[in-house]
Phi, psi and omega in degrees: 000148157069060168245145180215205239265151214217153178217196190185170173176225220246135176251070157322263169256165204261108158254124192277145182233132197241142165315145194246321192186154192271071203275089162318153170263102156276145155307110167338106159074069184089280181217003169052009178297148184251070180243099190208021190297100175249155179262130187256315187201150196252115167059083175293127183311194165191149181241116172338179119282081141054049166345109167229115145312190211318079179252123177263163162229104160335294201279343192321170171227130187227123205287324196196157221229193153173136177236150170226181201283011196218291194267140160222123185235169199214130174230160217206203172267153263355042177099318199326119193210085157295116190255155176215097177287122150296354179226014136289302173096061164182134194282144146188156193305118183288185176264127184236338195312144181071009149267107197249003193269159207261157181244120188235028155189164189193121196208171211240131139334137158334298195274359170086359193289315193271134170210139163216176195225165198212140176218229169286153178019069171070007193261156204225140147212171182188155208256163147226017165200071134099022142117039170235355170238179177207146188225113166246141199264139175305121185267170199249006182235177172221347147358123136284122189286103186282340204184177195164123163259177171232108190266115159318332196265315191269316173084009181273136111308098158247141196235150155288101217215200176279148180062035175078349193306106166221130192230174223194110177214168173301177137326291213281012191076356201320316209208181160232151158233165176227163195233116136358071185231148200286164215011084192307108070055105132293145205220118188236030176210077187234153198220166174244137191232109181282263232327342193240000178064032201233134167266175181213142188233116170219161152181248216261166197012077180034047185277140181210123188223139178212154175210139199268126192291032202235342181243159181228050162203133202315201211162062217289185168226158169291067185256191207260337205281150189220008191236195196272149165246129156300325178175135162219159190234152166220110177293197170250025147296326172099358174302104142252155194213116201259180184224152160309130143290338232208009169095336211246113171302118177273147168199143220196128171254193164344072192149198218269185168321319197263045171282176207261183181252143173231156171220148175210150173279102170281285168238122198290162167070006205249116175327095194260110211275339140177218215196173186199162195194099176280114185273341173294295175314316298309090172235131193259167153261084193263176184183154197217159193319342191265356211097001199269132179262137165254167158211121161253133182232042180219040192063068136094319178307335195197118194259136173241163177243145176252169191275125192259200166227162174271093178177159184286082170291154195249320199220177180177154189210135179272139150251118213256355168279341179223003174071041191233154149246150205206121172251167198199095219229174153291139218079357178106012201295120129238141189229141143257134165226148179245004208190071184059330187119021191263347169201157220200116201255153181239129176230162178222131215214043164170166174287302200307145138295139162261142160264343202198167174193134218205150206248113182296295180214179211306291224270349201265109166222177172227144190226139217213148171176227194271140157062076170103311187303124158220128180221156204234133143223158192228041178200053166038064174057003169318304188219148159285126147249179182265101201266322192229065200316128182288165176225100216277323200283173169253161203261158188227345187191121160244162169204099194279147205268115161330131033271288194256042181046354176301339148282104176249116173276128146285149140243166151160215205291146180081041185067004174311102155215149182210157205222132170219132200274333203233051158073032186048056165245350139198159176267184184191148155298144158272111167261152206223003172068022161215193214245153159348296191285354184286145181228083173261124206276325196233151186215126149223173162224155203287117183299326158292319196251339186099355175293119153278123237229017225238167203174148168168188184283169001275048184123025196257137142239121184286142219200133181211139148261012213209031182048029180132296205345288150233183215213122166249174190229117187258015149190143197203067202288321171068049175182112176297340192262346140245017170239046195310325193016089215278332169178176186234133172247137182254150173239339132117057189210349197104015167230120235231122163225140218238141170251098207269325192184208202259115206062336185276132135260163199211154170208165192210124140256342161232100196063043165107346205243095226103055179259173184205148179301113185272168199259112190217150193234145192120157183224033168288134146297157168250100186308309184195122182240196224204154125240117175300084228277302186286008159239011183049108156173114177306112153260098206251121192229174175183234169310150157024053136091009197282124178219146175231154197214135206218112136012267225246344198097338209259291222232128189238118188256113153343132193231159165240146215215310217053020176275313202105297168259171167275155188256106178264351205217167159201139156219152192242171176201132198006220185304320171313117117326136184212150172228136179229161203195185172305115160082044187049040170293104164237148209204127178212121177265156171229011139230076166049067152073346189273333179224129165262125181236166209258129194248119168282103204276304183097053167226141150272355220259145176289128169269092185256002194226161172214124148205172207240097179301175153326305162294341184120002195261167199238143154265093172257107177247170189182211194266146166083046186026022157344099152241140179218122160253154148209137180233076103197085169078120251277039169294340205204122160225138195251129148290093189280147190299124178294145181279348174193171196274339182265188176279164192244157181256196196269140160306144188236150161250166170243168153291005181244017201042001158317125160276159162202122205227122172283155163217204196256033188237020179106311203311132130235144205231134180234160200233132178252340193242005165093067169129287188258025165219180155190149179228137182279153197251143164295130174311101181277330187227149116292352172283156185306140179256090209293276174210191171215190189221128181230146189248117171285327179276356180256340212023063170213160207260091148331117169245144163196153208177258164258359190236159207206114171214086207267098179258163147301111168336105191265000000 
């Protein structure tokens, strides 16, 4: 358990780096027992998890692994716990809902039946039956949890954390203990060595502690380190070897606690990110935060530096059936050796970092890492494919794509699009022709013809006729301030308009391959805008209160309104108009925009979304978990008791009249009653939630934002 990051390349020539010094062990304050056992809680209740079918996370990042002779599982940030059966042979998201805290170690019972995992502000859950259901237990700690064993002998857990925290419990769970420990020492590594029959406890300031399963008290040691380990190892020599923040190798052979440590500086001041330790070769690897590769072939005694690469390796696995070693890093980094670790072929195969790497079988492994990323290889890491595109940008917009809606397309930040074929149950990147700096903010498709739209800074707009596929880029302005393009509008008549910037507008009359600067006088952005079908007529609102109003798209007129704030939202209902804004600004017309009157909300609260249910009632959501109704025609508006302390997004409907509303700490809330209630969904993220999207034929829900999330329609 608990190997961490790690790199390799080409072993030209030996350079020898000789050992600096020799270290005796002493026993803390002597002889240093720690018979300090407090009982903390008798049998911790536990709470089901949330049952959601095939409910997914897109966006995870996923930190750490356990494999058994059955299960191999991988967990990650928002709850996120991916099961692999061997004899399905295919991953998939165990339910997890309303678990939203990141899980950053997960291990296993001797016999593979028990398994539990340690995370965030304490949180512990556990399987009893091989990792395929979770119960998570009232922790005895708000601590965060680093690391965690399973001691065979003892028939014990232990766990590991922030702030000296090491808690001790049976199997069977009866009770807890916490262990005493001095000035607390975080402890972010502990592991079981059966041949020496010994756990080892490392972390922050050169803490390193072993306890014999013959004693039943820790035992720190006496080193020359004074910064975080990083990583400790034990081969099958019984040779241990600890690692440094600070460059440096700890290294302990073979005999009792107090046998001495010897250390040597590989590279000062240098992040050493971990080791791999090859049993054919018998060659250890160390590697560091620069790229830099060490390799020893005497046990530890002696190091050569190898020429590294620039970039962070993280994990690494031996596969002891072909004698390879395989690291795994950032950018997409996987390196192979066949030969100990003395020359090394490298490929790269993503923006993303990989964090981890886990062996299914001899030939099958898998690699797992930020925003998603997941890769399969089936030929024992020779060559890769991509099982999961990671997703890294926040998403701004989804939409499924006309006729028959079976396509559905993303945007957002960094050139982002991505496309799904199967009901969003996976993504895949798009090229879409466009760059790093691009932000697209906005997506439509043209209702007649079927043109697809999207566009946002520094001027870019995008242009597709072939439902996604491919994508030309019809204006590449490179200067946000004329091309902000806050969103794009159809009068659905042949005229296309871009809320291009500050003062700018932009308009096409044919589909989209054409704009030309329409005539508008003001230098407000325009936030968001409307087309009135019954009144022909474009409506646009934005800064300190600016609203513009336009026919044809060409020629646009200034309107005056005196609110004064900025303006984010519009619905229109025939000629009636509603505007929602800052500081509980609503603003309302009753001949499609030509005159405004100011509606008293009895709020300061921002109104950024307006919508019109099924029944008729109009909904103003906003910051500070802001719901304001009125059911009859905006004459009256009531304060609904808010459903969470953030802002809220735009209301979404169903055709059966369930409301569903996102906000922005993750959170989604669905309504039965038009409204005027709301029950929160077990959580899949903490990340902020934009908007979301519902498919009636599939009956399932998209959330997306900084988060990527699919649940079913219940």
């Amino acid at each position: 358990m608990g190997f961490s990051r790690f790199f390799y390349v080409y072993l030209p020539g030996f350079s020898r780096v000789f050992l600096v010094a020799l270290v005796g062990t002493s026993l803390l304050g002597g002889c240093s027992k720690r018979d300090t056992h407090t009982p903390i809680t008798e049998q911790p209740p536990t709470i089901k998890l949330a049952p959601v079918v095939d409910q997914q996370r897109f966006h995870t990042t996923y930190l750490a692994h356990v494999t058994t002779e059955t299960n191999s599982l991988i967990t990650g940030t928002d709850g996120s716990i991916l099961l692999h059966n061997q004899a399905e042979g295919y991953w998939r998201a165990l339910p997890t809902a309303g678990l939203t805290s990141s899980i950053f170690a997960i291990a296993a019972t001797d016999d593979g039946q028990q398994m539990m995992a340690v995370g965030e502000d304490g949180l512990i859950i556990m399987s009893n039956n091989a990792g395929i259901d979770w119960e998570q237990l009232a922790a005895p700690t708000t601590a965060h949890l680093r690391t965690l064993v399973f001691d065979p002998l003892r028939q014990a857990w232990w766990i590991g954390g922030d702030q000296g925290t090491l808690l001790k419990t049976p199997r069977d769970l009866s009770r807890w203990q916490a262990e005493s420990w001095p000035q607390g020492k975080s402890i972010t590594q502990l592991s079981y060595h059966p041949a020496q029959q010994r756990l080892t406890a490392s972390g922050d300031e050169g803490l390193i502690a072993l306890l014999n399963t013959d004693s039943h008290f820790w035992q720190q040691q006496n080193i020359p380190a004074s910064t975080r380990i990083t990583q400790h190892a034990v081969n099958d020599q019984n040779t241990t070897i600890a690692l440094t923040t600070e460059g440096n190798v700890l290294r302990k052979n073979a005999g009792s606690i107090s046998s001495a440590w010897q250390m040597v500086t590989l590279s000062p001041n240098t992040y050493l990110s971990g080791s791999v330790y090859d049993a054919f070769h018998r060659t250890w690897i160390v590697f560091d935060s620069e790229g830099h590769i060490y390799l020893s072939d005497d046990q530890g005694e002696h190091w050569a530096a190898v020429a590294g690469v620039d970039t962070y390796l993280n994990r690494g696995i031996y596969l002891a059936h072909i004698h390879r070693l395989l690291l795994v890093g950032d950018r997409g980094l996987v390196a192979l050796s066949d030969d100990g670790g003395r020359t090394w072929s490298q490929q790269w195969l993503s923006d993303q970092a990989i964090e981890g790497i886990v062996a299914l079988n001899p030939q099958t492994l898998l690699a797992y890492g930020n925003k998603g990323l997941l890769l399969e290889s089936l030929d024992a890491g020779k060559h890769w494919h991509l099982l999961q595109t990671p997703i890294d940008p926040f998403i701004h917009e989804v939409i499924a794509i006309n006729p028959d809606k079976q396509r559905w397309l993303a945007v957002g930040a960094k050139g982002l699009m991505l496309v799904s074929d199967d009901q969003g149950k996976s993504w895949q990147r798009q090229e879409s022709a466009t760059h790093q700096d691009d932000y697209l903010f906005t997506v439509i498709q043209e209702p007649t013809t079927h043109t697809l739209l999207s566009a946002g800074p520094p001027g870019t707009l995008l242009r597709s006729t072939d439902a996604g596929h491919h994508w030309e880029r019809q204006l590449n302005l490179d200067n946000a301030g004329e091309g902000y393009f806050h969103q794009l509008l159809s009068n659905r008549r042949g005229t296309l308009v871009a809320l291009a910037g500050p003062g700018k507008t932009l308009y096409s009359e044919d589909d989209g391959l054409n704009w030309q600067a329409a005539q508008i006088i003001g230098e407000q952005h325009l936030y968001a805008g409307v087309y009135v079908d019954k009144a022909e007529v474009f409506i646009a609102v934005g800064q300190s209160g600016a609203i513009q109003r336009s026919h044809d798209g060409k020629v646009w007129e200034a309107i005056t309104s005196n609110a004064g704030q900025d303006l984010y939202s519009l619905l229109a209902d025939g000629n009636h108009i509603w505007i929602g804004g800052n500081r509980g600004t609503l603003l309302h017309s009753i001949d499609a925009g030509q005159h405004w009157t100011l509606v008293d909300t009895g709020t300061t609260k921002t109104l950024q979304y307006l919508t019109q249910t099924p029944k008729g009632s109009l909904i103003a959501t906003g910051s500070q978990g802001l719901v304001l109704i009125s059911r009859d025609a905006g004459k009256h508006w009531q304060h609904i008791e808010p459903p969470t302390a953030t802002n809220l997004r735009r209301i979404y409907h169903r055709p059966n009249g369930d409301l569903w509303v996102a906000s922005r700490a993750g959170e989604i809330f669905r309504s039965q009653d038009d409204g005027q209630h709301w029950q929160a969904l077990p959580a899949l993220t903490s990340a902020s939630i934009k908007g979301l999207l519902i498919d009636e034929s599939s009956q399932t829900l998209i959330g997306y934002g900084e988060a990527l999330v699919r649940i079913p329609l219940p």
